[in-house]
């Protein structure tokens, strides 16, 4: 092993995880795993009528009940890595002082859910946020 025991235990991470997050008006269920490069990794958003598959090469919408040859019903290929556009917008906003396409508050809100799920994992179960008792 290349990492010492302290570092390994500090960064312990399961290879498969399932999490349910309950918001005031909706619930989100997340499933993640260390996976292969099949479908270029990416994300899947599953609804009752369709699934959105999203990865660096593009996206596709797959309707429930539609034969495989007719799916995806909508597909678009990426014309370049979105990180380039994201970073260009960030640097442009530094120069112009304009609001970025993705405001920092949105990034914080998006990251918060993952951090709360990690905290619940470390504590072995459910937690409420904001906490009812000090963390």
Coordinates of N, CA and C in Angstrom, one line a residue:
X1 N 0.8 -1.2 0.0 CA 0.0 0.0 0.0 C 0.9 1.2 0.0
X2 N 0.5 2.2 -0.8 CA 1.3 3.4 -0.9 C 1.0 4.5 0.1
X3 N -0.2 4.5 0.6 CA -0.7 5.4 1.6 C -0.5 4.8 3.0
X4 N -0.2 5.6 4.0 CA -0.1 5.1 5.3 C -1.5 4.9 5.9
X5 N -1.6 4.2 7.0 CA -2.9 3.9 7.6 C -3.7 5.1 7.9
X6 N -3.1 6.1 8.5 CA -3.9 7.3 8.9 C -4.6 8.0 7.7
X7 N -3.8 8.2 6.6 CA -4.4 8.8 5.4 C -5.5 7.9 4.8
X8 N -5.2 6.6 4.8 CA -6.2 5.6 4.2 C -7.5 5.7 5.0
X9 N -7.4 5.7 6.4 CA -8.6 5.7 7.2 C -9.3 7.1 7.1
X10 N -8.6 8.2 7.0 CA -9.1 9.5 6.9 C -10.0 9.7 5.6
X11 N -9.6 9.0 4.5 CA -10.2 9.2 3.3 C -11.1 8.0 2.9
X12 N -11.5 7.2 3.9 CA -12.2 6.0 3.6 C -13.5 6.3 2.8
X13 N -13.7 5.6 1.8 CA -14.8 5.9 0.9 C -15.4 4.5 0.4
X14 N -16.7 4.3 0.5 CA -17.2 3.0 -0.1 C -17.2 3.0 -1.6
X15 N -17.2 1.8 -2.2 CA -17.2 1.8 -3.6 C -18.6 1.9 -4.2
X16 N -19.6 1.7 -3.3 CA -21.0 1.9 -3.7 C -21.7 2.6 -2.6
X17 N -22.6 3.6 -3.0 CA -23.3 4.4 -2.0 C -24.7 4.6 -2.5
X18 N -25.7 4.7 -1.5 CA -27.0 5.1 -1.8 C -27.4 6.1 -0.7
X19 N -28.0 7.2 -1.2 CA -28.4 8.2 -0.2 C -29.7 8.8 -0.6
X20 N -30.6 9.1 0.4 CA -31.8 9.8 0.2 C -31.8 11.1 1.0
X21 N -32.1 12.2 0.3 CA -32.1 13.5 0.9 C -33.5 14.0 0.8
X22 N -34.1 14.4 1.9 CA -35.5 14.9 1.9 C -35.4 16.4 2.1
X23 N -35.9 17.1 1.1 CA -36.1 18.6 1.2 C -37.5 18.9 1.6
X24 N -37.8 20.2 1.7 CA -39.2 20.6 2.1 C -40.2 20.1 1.2
X25 N -40.0 20.3 -0.1 CA -41.1 20.0 -1.1 C -40.7 18.8 -2.0
X26 N -39.6 18.1 -1.9 CA -39.3 17.0 -2.8 C -38.2 16.2 -2.1
X27 N -38.0 15.0 -2.6 CA -36.9 14.1 -2.2 C -36.0 13.8 -3.3
X28 N -34.7 13.5 -3.0 CA -33.7 13.2 -4.0 C -33.1 11.9 -3.5
X29 N -33.0 10.9 -4.4 CA -32.3 9.7 -4.2 C -31.0 9.6 -5.0
X30 N -29.9 9.3 -4.4 CA -28.6 9.3 -5.2 C -28.0 7.9 -5.0
X31 N -27.6 7.3 -6.1 CA -26.8 6.1 -6.1 C -25.5 6.3 -6.8
X32 N -24.4 5.9 -6.2 CA -23.1 6.1 -6.9 C -22.3 4.9 -6.7
X33 N -21.4 4.7 -7.6 CA -20.5 3.5 -7.5 C -19.2 3.8 -8.3
X34 N -18.2 3.1 -7.9 CA -17.0 3.1 -8.7 C -17.3 2.2 -9.9
X35 N -17.3 2.8 -11.1 CA -17.8 2.1 -12.3 C -16.7 2.0 -13.4
X36 N -17.1 1.3 -14.4 CA -16.2 1.2 -15.5 C -16.4 2.4 -16.5
X37 N -15.8 2.5 -17.6 CA -15.9 3.5 -18.5 C -17.1 3.3 -19.5
X38 N -17.9 2.3 -19.2 CA -19.0 2.0 -20.1 C -20.0 3.2 -20.0
X39 N -20.5 3.7 -21.1 CA -21.3 4.9 -21.2 C -20.5 6.1 -20.7
X40 N -19.2 6.1 -20.7 CA -18.4 7.2 -20.4 C -18.6 7.7 -18.9
X41 N -19.0 6.8 -18.1 CA -19.3 7.2 -16.7 C -20.5 8.1 -16.7
X42 N -20.4 9.3 -16.2 CA -21.5 10.3 -16.3 C -22.6 10.1 -15.2
X43 N -23.7 10.7 -15.5 CA -24.8 10.8 -14.6 C -26.1 10.2 -15.2
X44 N -27.0 9.7 -14.4 CA -28.3 9.3 -14.9 C -29.3 9.9 -14.0
X45 N -30.3 10.6 -14.5 CA -31.4 11.1 -13.8 C -32.6 10.3 -14.2
X46 N -33.2 9.5 -13.3 CA -34.3 8.6 -13.6 C -35.6 9.2 -13.1
X47 N -36.6 9.3 -14.0 CA -37.9 9.8 -13.6 C -38.9 8.7 -13.9
X48 N -40.2 9.0 -13.7 CA -41.2 7.9 -14.0 C -41.5 7.7 -15.4
X49 N -41.2 8.7 -16.3 CA -41.5 8.5 -17.7 C -40.2 8.5 -18.6
X50 N -39.1 8.9 -18.1 CA -37.9 8.9 -18.9 C -36.6 8.9 -18.0
X51 N -35.5 8.7 -18.7 CA -34.2 8.7 -18.0 C -33.3 9.7 -18.8
X52 N -32.6 10.6 -18.2 CA -31.6 11.5 -18.8 C -30.3 10.9 -18.5
X53 N -29.5 10.6 -19.5 CA -28.1 10.1 -19.4 C -27.2 11.3 -19.9
X54 N -26.3 11.7 -19.0 CA -25.5 12.8 -19.3 C -24.0 12.5 -19.0
X55 N -23.2 12.8 -20.0 CA -21.7 12.6 -19.8 C -21.0 13.6 -20.6
X56 N -19.6 13.5 -20.6 CA -18.8 14.6 -21.2 C -19.0 14.6 -22.7
X57 N -19.5 13.5 -23.3 CA -19.7 13.5 -24.8 C -21.1 14.0 -25.2
X58 N -22.0 14.2 -24.3 CA -23.3 14.7 -24.6 C -24.4 14.1 -23.7
X59 N -25.6 14.1 -24.2 CA -26.7 13.6 -23.4 C -27.7 12.9 -24.3
X60 N -28.6 12.1 -23.6 CA -29.7 11.4 -24.3 C -30.8 11.3 -23.4
X61 N -32.1 11.4 -23.9 CA -33.3 11.2 -23.1 C -33.9 9.9 -23.6
X62 N -34.1 9.0 -22.7 CA -34.6 7.6 -23.0 C -36.0 7.5 -22.4
X63 N -37.0 7.4 -23.2 CA -38.4 7.3 -22.7 C -38.7 5.8 -22.3
X64 N -39.5 5.7 -21.2 CA -40.0 4.4 -20.8 C -41.0 3.9 -21.8
X65 N -40.9 2.6 -22.1 CA -41.8 1.9 -23.0 C -41.5 2.1 -24.5
X66 N -40.4 2.8 -24.8 CA -40.0 3.0 -26.2 C -39.0 1.9 -26.5
X67 N -39.1 1.3 -27.7 CA -38.2 0.2 -28.1 C -36.8 0.7 -28.2
X68 N -35.8 -0.1 -27.9 CA -34.4 0.3 -27.9 C -34.0 1.0 -29.2
X69 N -34.5 0.5 -30.4 CA -34.0 1.1 -31.6 C -34.6 2.6 -31.8
X70 N -35.6 2.9 -31.0 CA -36.2 4.3 -31.1 C -35.7 5.2 -30.0
X71 N -34.8 4.6 -29.1 CA -34.3 5.4 -28.0 C -32.8 5.7 -28.3
X72 N -32.3 6.8 -27.9 CA -32.9 7.9 -27.2 C -33.8 8.7 -28.1
X73 N -34.9 9.3 -27.5 CA -35.8 10.1 -28.2 C -35.2 11.5 -28.5
X74 N -34.3 11.9 -27.7 CA -33.5 13.2 -27.9 C -32.1 12.9 -27.6
X75 N -31.2 13.4 -28.4 CA -29.8 13.2 -28.2 C -29.0 14.4 -28.7
X76 N -28.0 14.8 -28.0 CA -27.1 15.9 -28.4 C -25.7 15.6 -28.1
X77 N -24.8 15.8 -29.0 CA -23.3 15.6 -28.8 C -22.7 16.8 -28.3
X78 N -21.8 16.7 -27.4 CA -21.0 17.9 -26.9 C -20.0 18.3 -28.1
X79 N -19.9 19.6 -28.2 CA -18.9 20.0 -29.2 C -17.5 20.3 -28.6
X80 N -17.4 20.4 -27.3 CA -16.2 20.5 -26.6 C -16.4 20.3 -25.1
X81 N -15.4 20.1 -24.4 CA -15.4 19.9 -22.9 C -16.0 21.1 -22.3
X82 N -17.1 21.0 -21.5 CA -17.8 22.1 -20.9 C -16.9 22.8 -19.8
X83 N -15.9 22.2 -19.3 CA -15.0 22.8 -18.4 C -14.4 24.1 -19.0
X84 N -14.1 24.0 -20.3 CA -13.4 25.1 -21.0 C -14.3 26.4 -20.9
X85 N -15.6 26.2 -21.3 CA -16.6 27.3 -21.3 C -16.8 27.8 -19.8
X86 N -16.9 26.9 -18.9 CA -17.1 27.3 -17.5 C -15.9 28.1 -17.0
X87 N -14.7 27.7 -17.3 CA -13.5 28.5 -16.8 C -13.4 29.8 -17.6
X88 N -13.7 29.8 -18.9 CA -13.7 31.1 -19.6 C -14.7 32.1 -19.0
X89 N -15.9 31.6 -18.7 CA -16.9 32.5 -18.0 C -16.3 33.1 -16.7
X90 N -15.7 32.2 -15.9 CA -15.1 32.6 -14.6 C -14.1 33.7 -14.8
X91 N -13.1 33.5 -15.8 CA -12.1 34.5 -16.0 C -12.7 35.8 -16.6
X92 N -13.7 35.7 -17.5 CA -14.4 36.9 -18.0 C -15.0 37.7 -16.9
X93 N -15.6 37.0 -15.9 CA -16.3 37.7 -14.8 C -15.2 38.4 -13.9
X94 N -14.1 37.8 -13.7 CA -13.0 38.5 -13.0 C -12.7 39.8 -13.6
X95 N -12.6 39.8 -14.9 CA -12.2 41.0 -15.7 C -13.3 42.0 -15.7
X96 N -14.6 41.6 -15.9 CA -15.7 42.5 -16.0 C -16.5 42.8 -14.8
X97 N -16.3 42.0 -13.7 CA -17.1 42.1 -12.5 C -18.5 41.7 -12.7
X98 N -18.9 41.1 -13.8 CA -20.2 40.6 -14.0 C -20.5 39.3 -13.2
X99 N -21.8 39.0 -13.0 CA -22.2 37.8 -12.3 C -21.9 36.6 -13.2
X100 N -21.3 35.5 -12.7 CA -21.0 34.4 -13.5 C -22.3 33.6 -13.8
X101 N -22.2 32.7 -14.9 CA -23.3 31.9 -15.2 C -23.7 31.0 -14.1
X102 N -22.7 30.5 -13.3 CA -23.0 29.7 -12.2 C -22.5 30.4 -10.9
X103 N -23.5 31.2 -10.2 CA -23.1 31.9 -9.1 C -22.5 31.0 -7.9
X104 N -21.7 31.6 -7.1 CA -21.0 30.8 -6.1 C -22.1 30.2 -5.1
X105 N -23.2 30.9 -4.9 CA -24.2 30.4 -4.0 C -24.8 29.1 -4.5
X106 N -24.9 29.0 -5.8 CA -25.5 27.8 -6.4 C -24.5 26.6 -6.2
X107 N -23.2 26.9 -6.4 CA -22.2 25.9 -6.2 C -22.2 25.4 -4.7
X108 N -22.4 26.4 -3.8 CA -22.4 26.0 -2.4 C -23.6 25.1 -2.1
X109 N -24.8 25.5 -2.6 CA -26.0 24.8 -2.3 C -25.8 23.3 -2.9
X110 N -25.2 23.2 -4.1 CA -25.1 21.9 -4.7 C -24.1 21.0 -3.9
X111 N -23.0 21.6 -3.4 CA -22.0 20.9 -2.7 C -22.5 20.5 -1.3
X112 N -23.4 21.3 -0.7 CA -23.9 21.1 0.7 C -24.6 19.7 0.8
X113 N -25.4 19.3 -0.2 CA -26.1 18.0 -0.1 C -25.1 16.9 0.0
X114 N -24.0 16.9 -0.8 CA -23.0 15.9 -0.8 C -22.3 15.9 0.5
X115 N -22.0 17.0 1.1 CA -21.3 17.1 2.4 C -22.2 16.6 3.5
X116 N -23.5 16.9 3.5 CA -24.4 16.4 4.5 C -24.5 14.8 4.4
X117 N -24.6 14.3 3.2 CA -24.6 12.9 3.0 C -23.3 12.2 3.5
X118 N -22.2 12.8 3.2 CA -20.9 12.3 3.8 C -20.9 12.3 5.3
X119 N -21.4 13.4 5.9 CA -21.5 13.4 7.3 C -22.4 12.3 7.9
X120 N -23.5 12.1 7.2 CA -24.4 11.0 7.7 C -23.7 9.6 7.6
X121 N -23.0 9.4 6.5 CA -22.2 8.2 6.3 C -21.2 8.0 7.4
X122 N -20.5 9.1 7.8 CA -19.4 9.0 8.8 C -20.1 8.7 10.2
X123 N -21.3 9.1 10.4 CA -22.0 8.9 11.6 C -22.8 7.7 11.7
X124 N -22.9 7.0 10.6 CA -23.5 5.7 10.5 C -25.0 5.7 10.4
X125 N -25.6 6.8 9.8 CA -27.0 6.8 9.6 C -27.6 8.2 9.2
X126 N -28.8 8.4 9.7 CA -29.5 9.7 9.4 C -29.0 10.9 10.2
X127 N -29.1 12.0 9.6 CA -28.9 13.3 10.3 C -29.9 14.3 9.8
X128 N -30.2 15.3 10.6 CA -31.0 16.4 10.2 C -30.2 17.6 10.0
X129 N -30.6 18.4 9.0 CA -29.8 19.7 8.7 C -30.8 20.8 8.5
X130 N -30.6 21.9 9.2 CA -29.6 22.2 10.2 C -29.7 21.3 11.4
X131 N -28.6 21.0 12.0 CA -28.7 20.0 13.1 C -29.5 20.5 14.3
X132 N -30.2 19.6 14.9 CA -31.0 19.9 16.1 C -30.2 20.1 17.3
X133 N -29.0 19.4 17.3 CA -28.0 19.6 18.4 C -26.7 20.0 17.7
X134 N -25.7 20.6 18.4 CA -24.5 21.0 17.8 C -23.8 19.8 17.2
X135 N -23.1 20.1 16.0 CA -22.4 19.0 15.3 C -21.2 18.6 15.9

